[in-house]
Amino acid sequence: MASLLKKKTADEFRVPSLAEADPSYGALTDKQTELHNSYIKLRDERSKLSREIEAEKAAGGQRVAPDVARLLGDPEDSITGLSQRLRDVATEMGNIESAQEILRRRMEEARGRASAMVCATVRPEYDRRLGVLCKLLSEVETARQSHDEILDDLDRGDVAKSSLQPVIPFFLGDRHDGKIAYCLREVKEAGHNA
């Protein structure tokens, strides 16, 4: 029975990733990682800038208009310079958040296409394994019928079965239309050739 489950080739079957099946999906995931990393760096920079601005204010620094600070020759680490950079960082973070939302929608669409490609690649191996399962389930169903026949013969002979201590496979469902029969019907209705 275990030999039925073994693949005939020496190579183990591997389900391809969505990115392997569809390089455009892979490009979207790469872009997602890139945006995430950029956002993390900007968030860290925003925290650092906020601390620096607070330190400058505590040291008595004043904020002046950016053009005035430029005319005065104020250094970039003045409150004005730091505040301007903080605004730029916040704007870029907002842009990344918008891009991430658009990218999330694009990835959802691309996931459907890539999933269809993966499923098409996997289908022959899936059908093979499903066929093995259905064959084994059919064998279990036949074995159950044989098992039930002997119990039926005992019942017809009015034999008290208590000393036999029979085990009834209730987990298989009703003996005439149980879970195995239902599963096999479902396989056919799903269009699998198993």
mmCIF file of N, CA and C in Angstrom, residues 16-134:
data_model
loop_
_atom_site.group_PDB
_atom_site.id
_atom_site.type_symbol
_atom_site.label_atom_id
_atom_site.label_comp_id
_atom_site.label_asym_id
_atom_site.label_seq_id
_atom_site.Cartn_x
_atom_site.Cartn_y
_atom_site.Cartn_z
ATOM 1 N N PRO A 16 5.555 24.550 -7.155
ATOM 2 C CA PRO A 16 6.271 25.810 -7.416
ATOM 3 C C PRO A 16 5.618 26.969 -6.648
ATOM 4 N N SER A 17 6.422 27.939 -6.313
ATOM 5 C CA SER A 17 5.894 29.132 -5.637
ATOM 6 C C SER A 17 5.136 29.988 -6.656
ATOM 7 N N LEU A 18 4.353 30.908 -6.155
ATOM 8 C CA LEU A 18 3.634 31.825 -7.044
ATOM 9 C C LEU A 18 4.620 32.630 -7.885
ATOM 10 N N ALA A 19 5.724 33.040 -7.281
ATOM 11 C CA ALA A 19 6.726 33.836 -8.002
ATOM 12 C C ALA A 19 7.419 33.017 -9.088
ATOM 13 N N GLU A 20 7.604 31.706 -8.845
ATOM 14 C CA GLU A 20 8.207 30.848 -9.872
ATOM 15 C C GLU A 20 7.238 30.648 -11.039
ATOM 16 N N ALA A 21 5.966 30.543 -10.712
ATOM 17 C CA ALA A 21 4.969 30.316 -11.759
ATOM 18 C C ALA A 21 4.744 31.557 -12.601
ATOM 19 N N ASP A 22 4.803 32.722 -11.970
ATOM 20 C CA ASP A 22 4.524 33.978 -12.670
ATOM 21 C C ASP A 22 5.539 35.035 -12.223
ATOM 22 N N PRO A 23 6.551 35.281 -13.049
ATOM 23 C CA PRO A 23 7.585 36.251 -12.675
ATOM 24 C C PRO A 23 7.028 37.644 -12.352
ATOM 25 N N SER A 24 5.890 38.022 -12.948
ATOM 26 C CA SER A 24 5.324 39.340 -12.633
ATOM 27 C C SER A 24 4.841 39.371 -11.181
ATOM 28 N N TYR A 25 4.366 38.239 -10.665
ATOM 29 C CA TYR A 25 3.999 38.174 -9.249
ATOM 30 C C TYR A 25 5.251 38.305 -8.389
ATOM 31 N N GLY A 26 6.321 37.665 -8.822
ATOM 32 C CA GLY A 26 7.592 37.772 -8.100
ATOM 33 C C GLY A 26 8.090 39.204 -8.058
ATOM 34 N N ALA A 27 7.929 39.929 -9.166
ATOM 35 C CA ALA A 27 8.352 41.332 -9.205
ATOM 36 C C ALA A 27 7.528 42.169 -8.219
ATOM 37 N N LEU A 28 6.242 41.846 -8.110
ATOM 38 C CA LEU A 28 5.397 42.576 -7.152
ATOM 39 C C LEU A 28 5.812 42.293 -5.718
ATOM 40 N N THR A 29 6.165 41.052 -5.422
ATOM 41 C CA THR A 29 6.597 40.748 -4.049
ATOM 42 C C THR A 29 7.934 41.415 -3.746
ATOM 43 N N ASP A 30 8.808 41.480 -4.754
ATOM 44 C CA ASP A 30 10.081 42.194 -4.556
ATOM 45 C C ASP A 30 9.823 43.674 -4.279
ATOM 46 N N LYS A 31 8.896 44.265 -5.029
ATOM 47 C CA LYS A 31 8.553 45.678 -4.827
ATOM 48 C C LYS A 31 7.944 45.873 -3.440
ATOM 49 N N GLN A 32 7.134 44.928 -3.010
ATOM 50 C CA GLN A 32 6.528 45.020 -1.677
ATOM 51 C C GLN A 32 7.614 45.025 -0.594
ATOM 52 N N THR A 33 8.590 44.162 -0.734
ATOM 53 C CA THR A 33 9.697 44.097 0.228
ATOM 54 C C THR A 33 10.493 45.393 0.209
ATOM 55 N N GLU A 34 10.758 45.883 -0.985
ATOM 56 C CA GLU A 34 11.510 47.137 -1.130
ATOM 57 C C GLU A 34 10.778 48.295 -0.442
ATOM 58 N N LEU A 35 9.473 48.409 -0.684
ATOM 59 C CA LEU A 35 8.690 49.484 -0.065
ATOM 60 C C LEU A 35 8.651 49.330 1.450
ATOM 61 N N HIS A 36 8.508 48.116 1.913
ATOM 62 C CA HIS A 36 8.476 47.873 3.355
ATOM 63 C C HIS A 36 9.788 48.298 4.003
ATOM 64 N N ASN A 37 10.890 47.901 3.391
ATOM 65 C CA ASN A 37 12.211 48.263 3.936
ATOM 66 C C ASN A 37 12.418 49.779 3.936
ATOM 67 N N SER A 38 11.990 50.431 2.856
ATOM 68 C CA SER A 38 12.109 51.896 2.789
ATOM 69 C C SER A 38 11.273 52.555 3.881
ATOM 70 N N TYR A 39 10.091 52.029 4.078
ATOM 71 C CA TYR A 39 9.200 52.596 5.093
ATOM 72 C C TYR A 39 9.808 52.449 6.497
ATOM 73 N N ILE A 40 10.388 51.305 6.779
ATOM 74 C CA ILE A 40 11.021 51.066 8.082
ATOM 75 C C ILE A 40 12.158 52.074 8.300
ATOM 76 N N LYS A 41 12.970 52.281 7.271
ATOM 77 C CA LYS A 41 14.082 53.239 7.392
ATOM 78 C C LYS A 41 13.557 54.655 7.633
ATOM 79 N N LEU A 42 12.515 55.023 6.899
ATOM 80 C CA LEU A 42 11.936 56.358 7.079
ATOM 81 C C LEU A 42 11.307 56.507 8.463
ATOM 82 N N ARG A 43 10.659 55.476 8.939
ATOM 83 C CA ARG A 43 10.058 55.527 10.276
ATOM 84 C C ARG A 43 11.133 55.724 11.342
ATOM 85 N N ASP A 44 12.244 55.009 11.178
ATOM 86 C CA ASP A 44 13.354 55.173 12.117
ATOM 87 C C ASP A 44 13.932 56.584 12.035
ATOM 88 N N GLU A 45 14.061 57.087 10.802
ATOM 89 C CA GLU A 45 14.581 58.449 10.628
ATOM 90 C C GLU A 45 13.627 59.478 11.237
ATOM 91 N N ARG A 46 12.341 59.273 11.069
ATOM 92 C CA ARG A 46 11.344 60.188 11.651
ATOM 93 C C ARG A 46 11.476 60.228 13.167
ATOM 94 N N SER A 47 11.643 59.072 13.793
ATOM 95 C CA SER A 47 11.817 59.018 15.249
ATOM 96 C C SER A 47 13.080 59.757 15.671
ATOM 97 N N LYS A 48 14.165 59.549 14.923
ATOM 98 C CA LYS A 48 15.440 60.210 15.237
ATOM 99 C C LYS A 48 15.308 61.726 15.078
ATOM 100 N N LEU A 49 14.661 62.162 13.991
ATOM 101 C CA LEU A 49 14.483 63.598 13.758
ATOM 102 C C LEU A 49 13.626 64.232 14.860
ATOM 103 N N SER A 50 12.587 63.544 15.271
ATOM 104 C CA SER A 50 11.733 64.079 16.338
ATOM 105 C C SER A 50 12.525 64.253 17.622
ATOM 106 N N ARG A 51 13.364 63.282 17.940
ATOM 107 C CA ARG A 51 14.207 63.399 19.150
ATOM 108 C C ARG A 51 15.194 64.562 19.016
ATOM 109 N N GLU A 52 15.790 64.706 17.832
ATOM 110 C CA GLU A 52 16.752 65.787 17.623
ATOM 111 C C GLU A 52 16.081 67.155 17.717
ATOM 112 N N ILE A 53 14.872 67.271 17.178
ATOM 113 C CA ILE A 53 14.141 68.544 17.242
ATOM 114 C C ILE A 53 13.838 68.883 18.689
ATOM 115 N N GLU A 54 13.387 67.911 19.446
ATOM 116 C CA GLU A 54 13.097 68.138 20.866
ATOM 117 C C GLU A 54 14.359 68.554 21.615
ATOM 118 N N ALA A 55 15.490 67.931 21.287
ATOM 119 C CA ALA A 55 16.756 68.280 21.939
ATOM 120 C C ALA A 55 17.158 69.708 21.586
ATOM 121 N N GLU A 56 16.989 70.101 20.308
ATOM 122 C CA GLU A 56 17.316 71.467 19.874
ATOM 123 C C GLU A 56 16.415 72.479 20.577
ATOM 124 N N LYS A 57 15.124 72.178 20.692
ATOM 125 C CA LYS A 57 14.202 73.086 21.381
ATOM 126 C C LYS A 57 14.593 73.232 22.840
ATOM 127 N N ALA A 58 14.941 72.100 23.454
ATOM 128 C CA ALA A 58 15.343 72.138 24.865
ATOM 129 C C ALA A 58 16.617 72.954 25.050
ATOM 130 N N ALA A 59 17.470 72.996 24.039
ATOM 131 C CA ALA A 59 18.721 73.757 24.107
ATOM 132 C C ALA A 59 18.514 75.225 23.735
ATOM 133 N N GLY A 60 17.248 75.617 23.480
ATOM 134 C CA GLY A 60 16.956 77.026 23.193
ATOM 135 C C GLY A 60 16.921 77.375 21.729
ATOM 136 N N GLY A 61 16.966 76.401 20.863
ATOM 137 C CA GLY A 61 16.923 76.672 19.424
ATOM 138 C C GLY A 61 15.560 77.215 19.014
ATOM 139 N N GLN A 62 15.567 77.983 17.942
ATOM 140 C CA GLN A 62 14.317 78.561 17.448
ATOM 141 C C GLN A 62 14.077 78.120 16.019
ATOM 142 N N ARG A 63 12.808 78.069 15.689
ATOM 143 C CA ARG A 63 12.441 77.692 14.334
ATOM 144 C C ARG A 63 12.158 78.962 13.545
ATOM 145 N N VAL A 64 12.806 79.041 12.386
ATOM 146 C CA VAL A 64 12.549 80.166 11.486
ATOM 147 C C VAL A 64 12.159 79.583 10.130
ATOM 148 N N ALA A 65 11.630 80.419 9.266
ATOM 149 C CA ALA A 65 11.239 79.959 7.938
ATOM 150 C C ALA A 65 12.460 79.384 7.219
ATOM 151 N N PRO A 66 12.255 78.328 6.415
ATOM 152 C CA PRO A 66 13.388 77.696 5.733
ATOM 153 C C PRO A 66 14.212 78.661 4.886
ATOM 154 N N ASP A 67 13.554 79.573 4.159
ATOM 155 C CA ASP A 67 14.306 80.521 3.326
ATOM 156 C C ASP A 67 15.124 81.479 4.180
ATOM 157 N N VAL A 68 14.570 81.883 5.328
ATOM 158 C CA VAL A 68 15.306 82.766 6.251
ATOM 159 C C VAL A 68 16.500 82.018 6.822
ATOM 160 N N ALA A 69 16.289 80.746 7.196
ATOM 161 C CA ALA A 69 17.393 79.948 7.739
ATOM 162 C C ALA A 69 18.508 79.825 6.710
ATOM 163 N N ARG A 70 18.125 79.671 5.441
ATOM 164 C CA ARG A 70 19.129 79.563 4.377
ATOM 165 C C ARG A 70 19.915 80.861 4.265
ATOM 166 N N LEU A 71 19.196 82.022 4.321
ATOM 167 C CA LEU A 71 19.860 83.326 4.231
ATOM 168 C C LEU A 71 20.784 83.568 5.412
ATOM 169 N N LEU A 72 20.368 83.046 6.572
ATOM 170 C CA LEU A 72 21.183 83.226 7.773
ATOM 171 C C LEU A 72 22.356 82.252 7.818
ATOM 172 N N GLY A 73 22.288 81.255 6.953
ATOM 173 C CA GLY A 73 23.363 80.265 6.947
ATOM 174 C C GLY A 73 23.246 79.277 8.093
ATOM 175 N N ASP A 74 22.007 79.116 8.618
ATOM 176 C CA ASP A 74 21.809 78.153 9.703
ATOM 177 C C ASP A 74 22.174 76.752 9.220
ATOM 178 N N PRO A 75 22.770 75.962 10.078
ATOM 179 C CA PRO A 75 23.141 74.598 9.675
ATOM 180 C C PRO A 75 21.898 73.731 9.470
ATOM 181 N N GLU A 76 22.111 72.638 8.723
ATOM 182 C CA GLU A 76 20.987 71.753 8.437
ATOM 183 C C GLU A 76 20.456 71.055 9.672
ATOM 184 N N ASP A 77 21.269 71.011 10.741
ATOM 185 C CA ASP A 77 20.784 70.346 11.948
ATOM 186 C C ASP A 77 20.098 71.327 12.900
ATOM 187 N N SER A 78 19.754 72.525 12.382
ATOM 188 C CA SER A 78 18.974 73.458 13.184
ATOM 189 C C SER A 78 17.542 72.948 13.245
ATOM 190 N N ILE A 79 16.740 73.519 14.108
ATOM 191 C CA ILE A 79 15.343 73.105 14.211
ATOM 192 C C ILE A 79 14.659 73.247 12.864
ATOM 193 N N THR A 80 14.932 74.313 12.145
ATOM 194 C CA THR A 80 14.292 74.544 10.850
ATOM 195 C C THR A 80 14.677 73.453 9.858
ATOM 196 N N GLY A 81 15.977 73.160 9.772
ATOM 197 C CA GLY A 81 16.444 72.117 8.852
ATOM 198 C C GLY A 81 15.891 70.749 9.217
ATOM 199 N N LEU A 82 15.909 70.469 10.501
ATOM 200 C CA LEU A 82 15.392 69.176 10.962
ATOM 201 C C LEU A 82 13.885 69.066 10.712
ATOM 202 N N SER A 83 13.162 70.157 10.942
ATOM 203 C CA SER A 83 11.708 70.156 10.727
ATOM 204 C C SER A 83 11.382 69.962 9.252
ATOM 205 N N GLN A 84 12.169 70.612 8.383
ATOM 206 C CA GLN A 84 11.952 70.446 6.949
ATOM 207 C C GLN A 84 12.177 68.991 6.543
ATOM 208 N N ARG A 85 13.259 68.403 7.049
ATOM 209 C CA ARG A 85 13.535 66.995 6.730
ATOM 210 C C ARG A 85 12.430 66.091 7.299
ATOM 211 N N LEU A 86 11.915 66.431 8.490
ATOM 212 C CA LEU A 86 10.829 65.650 9.087
ATOM 213 C C LEU A 86 9.580 65.691 8.200
ATOM 214 N N ARG A 87 9.277 66.876 7.644
ATOM 215 C CA ARG A 87 8.136 66.996 6.731
ATOM 216 C C ARG A 87 8.361 66.155 5.477
ATOM 217 N N ASP A 88 9.582 66.213 4.946
ATOM 218 C CA ASP A 88 9.902 65.420 3.752
ATOM 219 C C ASP A 88 9.750 63.916 4.029
ATOM 220 N N VAL A 89 10.229 63.483 5.198
ATOM 221 C CA VAL A 89 10.132 62.066 5.580
ATOM 222 C C VAL A 89 8.660 61.667 5.715
ATOM 223 N N ALA A 90 7.868 62.507 6.380
ATOM 224 C CA ALA A 90 6.446 62.205 6.570
ATOM 225 C C ALA A 90 5.729 62.121 5.219
ATOM 226 N N THR A 91 6.081 63.017 4.302
ATOM 227 C CA THR A 91 5.472 62.988 2.967
ATOM 228 C C THR A 91 5.835 61.698 2.244
ATOM 229 N N GLU A 92 7.102 61.320 2.310
ATOM 230 C CA GLU A 92 7.541 60.087 1.647
ATOM 231 C C GLU A 92 6.880 58.861 2.280
ATOM 232 N N MET A 93 6.719 58.870 3.594
ATOM 233 C CA MET A 93 6.041 57.758 4.263
ATOM 234 C C MET A 93 4.589 57.654 3.787
ATOM 235 N N GLY A 94 3.931 58.793 3.635
ATOM 236 C CA GLY A 94 2.566 58.804 3.124
ATOM 237 C C GLY A 94 2.491 58.266 1.704
ATOM 238 N N ASN A 95 3.484 58.651 0.884
ATOM 239 C CA ASN A 95 3.539 58.144 -0.494
ATOM 240 C C ASN A 95 3.722 56.625 -0.511
ATOM 241 N N ILE A 96 4.585 56.131 0.374
ATOM 242 C CA ILE A 96 4.820 54.685 0.441
ATOM 243 C C ILE A 96 3.552 53.966 0.891
ATOM 244 N N GLU A 97 2.857 54.533 1.869
ATOM 245 C CA GLU A 97 1.611 53.906 2.329
ATOM 246 C C GLU A 97 0.593 53.812 1.185
ATOM 247 N N SER A 98 0.484 54.864 0.394
ATOM 248 C CA SER A 98 -0.424 54.837 -0.766
ATOM 249 C C SER A 98 0.022 53.792 -1.780
ATOM 250 N N ALA A 99 1.317 53.746 -2.028
ATOM 251 C CA ALA A 99 1.858 52.769 -2.986
ATOM 252 C C ALA A 99 1.631 51.348 -2.479
ATOM 253 N N GLN A 100 1.793 51.145 -1.177
ATOM 254 C CA GLN A 100 1.582 49.804 -0.618
ATOM 255 C C GLN A 100 0.134 49.349 -0.792
ATOM 256 N N GLU A 101 -0.801 50.248 -0.642
ATOM 257 C CA GLU A 101 -2.208 49.893 -0.814
ATOM 258 C C GLU A 101 -2.491 49.509 -2.269
ATOM 259 N N ILE A 102 -1.971 50.285 -3.198
ATOM 260 C CA ILE A 102 -2.147 49.957 -4.624
ATOM 261 C C ILE A 102 -1.471 48.626 -4.934
ATOM 262 N N LEU A 103 -0.287 48.438 -4.397
ATOM 263 C CA LEU A 103 0.463 47.204 -4.620
ATOM 264 C C LEU A 103 -0.285 45.997 -4.039
ATOM 265 N N ARG A 104 -0.918 46.167 -2.889
ATOM 266 C CA ARG A 104 -1.684 45.085 -2.273
ATOM 267 C C ARG A 104 -2.807 44.636 -3.216
ATOM 268 N N ARG A 105 -3.503 45.600 -3.822
ATOM 269 C CA ARG A 105 -4.580 45.257 -4.765
ATOM 270 C C ARG A 105 -4.011 44.557 -6.009
ATOM 271 N N ARG A 106 -2.897 45.065 -6.511
ATOM 272 C CA ARG A 106 -2.281 44.438 -7.687
ATOM 273 C C ARG A 106 -1.831 43.013 -7.383
ATOM 274 N N MET A 107 -1.293 42.827 -6.184
ATOM 275 C CA MET A 107 -0.827 41.494 -5.804
ATOM 276 C C MET A 107 -1.996 40.524 -5.674
ATOM 277 N N GLU A 108 -3.105 41.006 -5.170
ATOM 278 C CA GLU A 108 -4.281 40.147 -5.049
ATOM 279 C C GLU A 108 -4.739 39.672 -6.432
ATOM 280 N N GLU A 109 -4.751 40.582 -7.401
ATOM 281 C CA GLU A 109 -5.118 40.206 -8.767
ATOM 282 C C GLU A 109 -4.090 39.236 -9.357
ATOM 283 N N ALA A 110 -2.819 39.553 -9.165
ATOM 284 C CA ALA A 110 -1.751 38.715 -9.722
ATOM 285 C C ALA A 110 -1.725 37.343 -9.034
ATOM 286 N N ARG A 111 -2.098 37.299 -7.764
ATOM 287 C CA ARG A 111 -2.123 36.033 -7.029
ATOM 288 C C ARG A 111 -3.093 35.056 -7.696
ATOM 289 N N GLY A 112 -4.241 35.561 -8.130
ATOM 290 C CA GLY A 112 -5.205 34.695 -8.804
ATOM 291 C C GLY A 112 -4.631 34.102 -10.082
ATOM 292 N N ARG A 113 -3.973 34.932 -10.876
ATOM 293 C CA ARG A 113 -3.375 34.444 -12.134
ATOM 294 C C ARG A 113 -2.249 33.445 -11.841
ATOM 295 N N ALA A 114 -1.385 33.805 -10.900
ATOM 296 C CA ALA A 114 -0.256 32.932 -10.568
ATOM 297 C C ALA A 114 -0.744 31.621 -9.957
ATOM 298 N N SER A 115 -1.785 31.689 -9.148
ATOM 299 C CA SER A 115 -2.342 30.470 -8.538
ATOM 300 C C SER A 115 -2.867 29.528 -9.608
ATOM 301 N N ALA A 116 -3.524 30.085 -10.629
ATOM 302 C CA ALA A 116 -4.026 29.247 -11.725
ATOM 303 C C ALA A 116 -2.863 28.553 -12.434
ATOM 304 N N MET A 117 -1.744 29.263 -12.594
ATOM 305 C CA MET A 117 -0.576 28.664 -13.243
ATOM 306 C C MET A 117 0.009 27.545 -12.383
ATOM 307 N N VAL A 118 0.081 27.780 -11.070
ATOM 308 C CA VAL A 118 0.600 26.747 -10.164
ATOM 309 C C VAL A 118 -0.315 25.525 -10.210
ATOM 310 N N CYS A 119 -1.612 25.755 -10.145
ATOM 311 C CA CYS A 119 -2.568 24.636 -10.166
ATOM 312 C C CYS A 119 -2.456 23.836 -11.458
ATOM 313 N N ALA A 120 -2.257 24.516 -12.582
ATOM 314 C CA ALA A 120 -2.101 23.807 -13.855
ATOM 315 C C ALA A 120 -0.835 22.943 -13.836
ATOM 316 N N THR A 121 0.210 23.440 -13.216
ATOM 317 C CA THR A 121 1.459 22.690 -13.114
ATOM 318 C C THR A 121 1.307 21.477 -12.194
ATOM 319 N N VAL A 122 0.575 21.656 -11.118
ATOM 320 C CA VAL A 122 0.434 20.629 -10.086
ATOM 321 C C VAL A 122 -0.611 19.572 -10.447
ATOM 322 N N ARG A 123 -1.537 19.916 -11.320
ATOM 323 C CA ARG A 123 -2.691 19.049 -11.591
ATOM 324 C C ARG A 123 -2.336 17.592 -11.910
ATOM 325 N N PRO A 124 -1.389 17.298 -12.785
ATOM 326 C CA PRO A 124 -1.101 15.882 -13.065
ATOM 327 C C PRO A 124 -0.679 15.108 -11.804
ATOM 328 N N GLU A 125 0.182 15.708 -11.012
ATOM 329 C CA GLU A 125 0.623 15.032 -9.785
ATOM 330 C C GLU A 125 -0.518 14.936 -8.779
ATOM 331 N N TYR A 126 -1.331 15.984 -8.696
ATOM 332 C CA TYR A 126 -2.480 15.951 -7.794
ATOM 333 C C TYR A 126 -3.450 14.841 -8.208
ATOM 334 N N ASP A 127 -3.739 14.774 -9.499
ATOM 335 C CA ASP A 127 -4.646 13.736 -9.989
ATOM 336 C C ASP A 127 -4.080 12.340 -9.725
ATOM 337 N N ARG A 128 -2.776 12.184 -9.869
ATOM 338 C CA ARG A 128 -2.148 10.890 -9.584
ATOM 339 C C ARG A 128 -2.367 10.526 -8.117
ATOM 340 N N ARG A 129 -2.085 11.471 -7.223
ATOM 341 C CA ARG A 129 -2.228 11.198 -5.790
ATOM 342 C C ARG A 129 -3.692 11.000 -5.406
ATOM 343 N N LEU A 130 -4.572 11.771 -6.006
ATOM 344 C CA LEU A 130 -6.000 11.601 -5.735
ATOM 345 C C LEU A 130 -6.460 10.231 -6.211
ATOM 346 N N GLY A 131 -5.928 9.778 -7.351
ATOM 347 C CA GLY A 131 -6.254 8.444 -7.863
ATOM 348 C C GLY A 131 -5.827 7.357 -6.888
ATOM 349 N N VAL A 132 -4.642 7.510 -6.312
ATOM 350 C CA VAL A 132 -4.164 6.543 -5.317
ATOM 351 C C VAL A 132 -5.109 6.530 -4.119
ATOM 352 N N LEU A 133 -5.492 7.713 -3.661
ATOM 353 C CA LEU A 133 -6.402 7.814 -2.525
ATOM 354 C C LEU A 133 -7.743 7.149 -2.836
ATOM 355 N N CYS A 134 -8.296 7.442 -4.007
ATOM 356 C CA CYS A 134 -9.590 6.867 -4.386
ATOM 357 C C CYS A 134 -9.503 5.349 -4.504
#
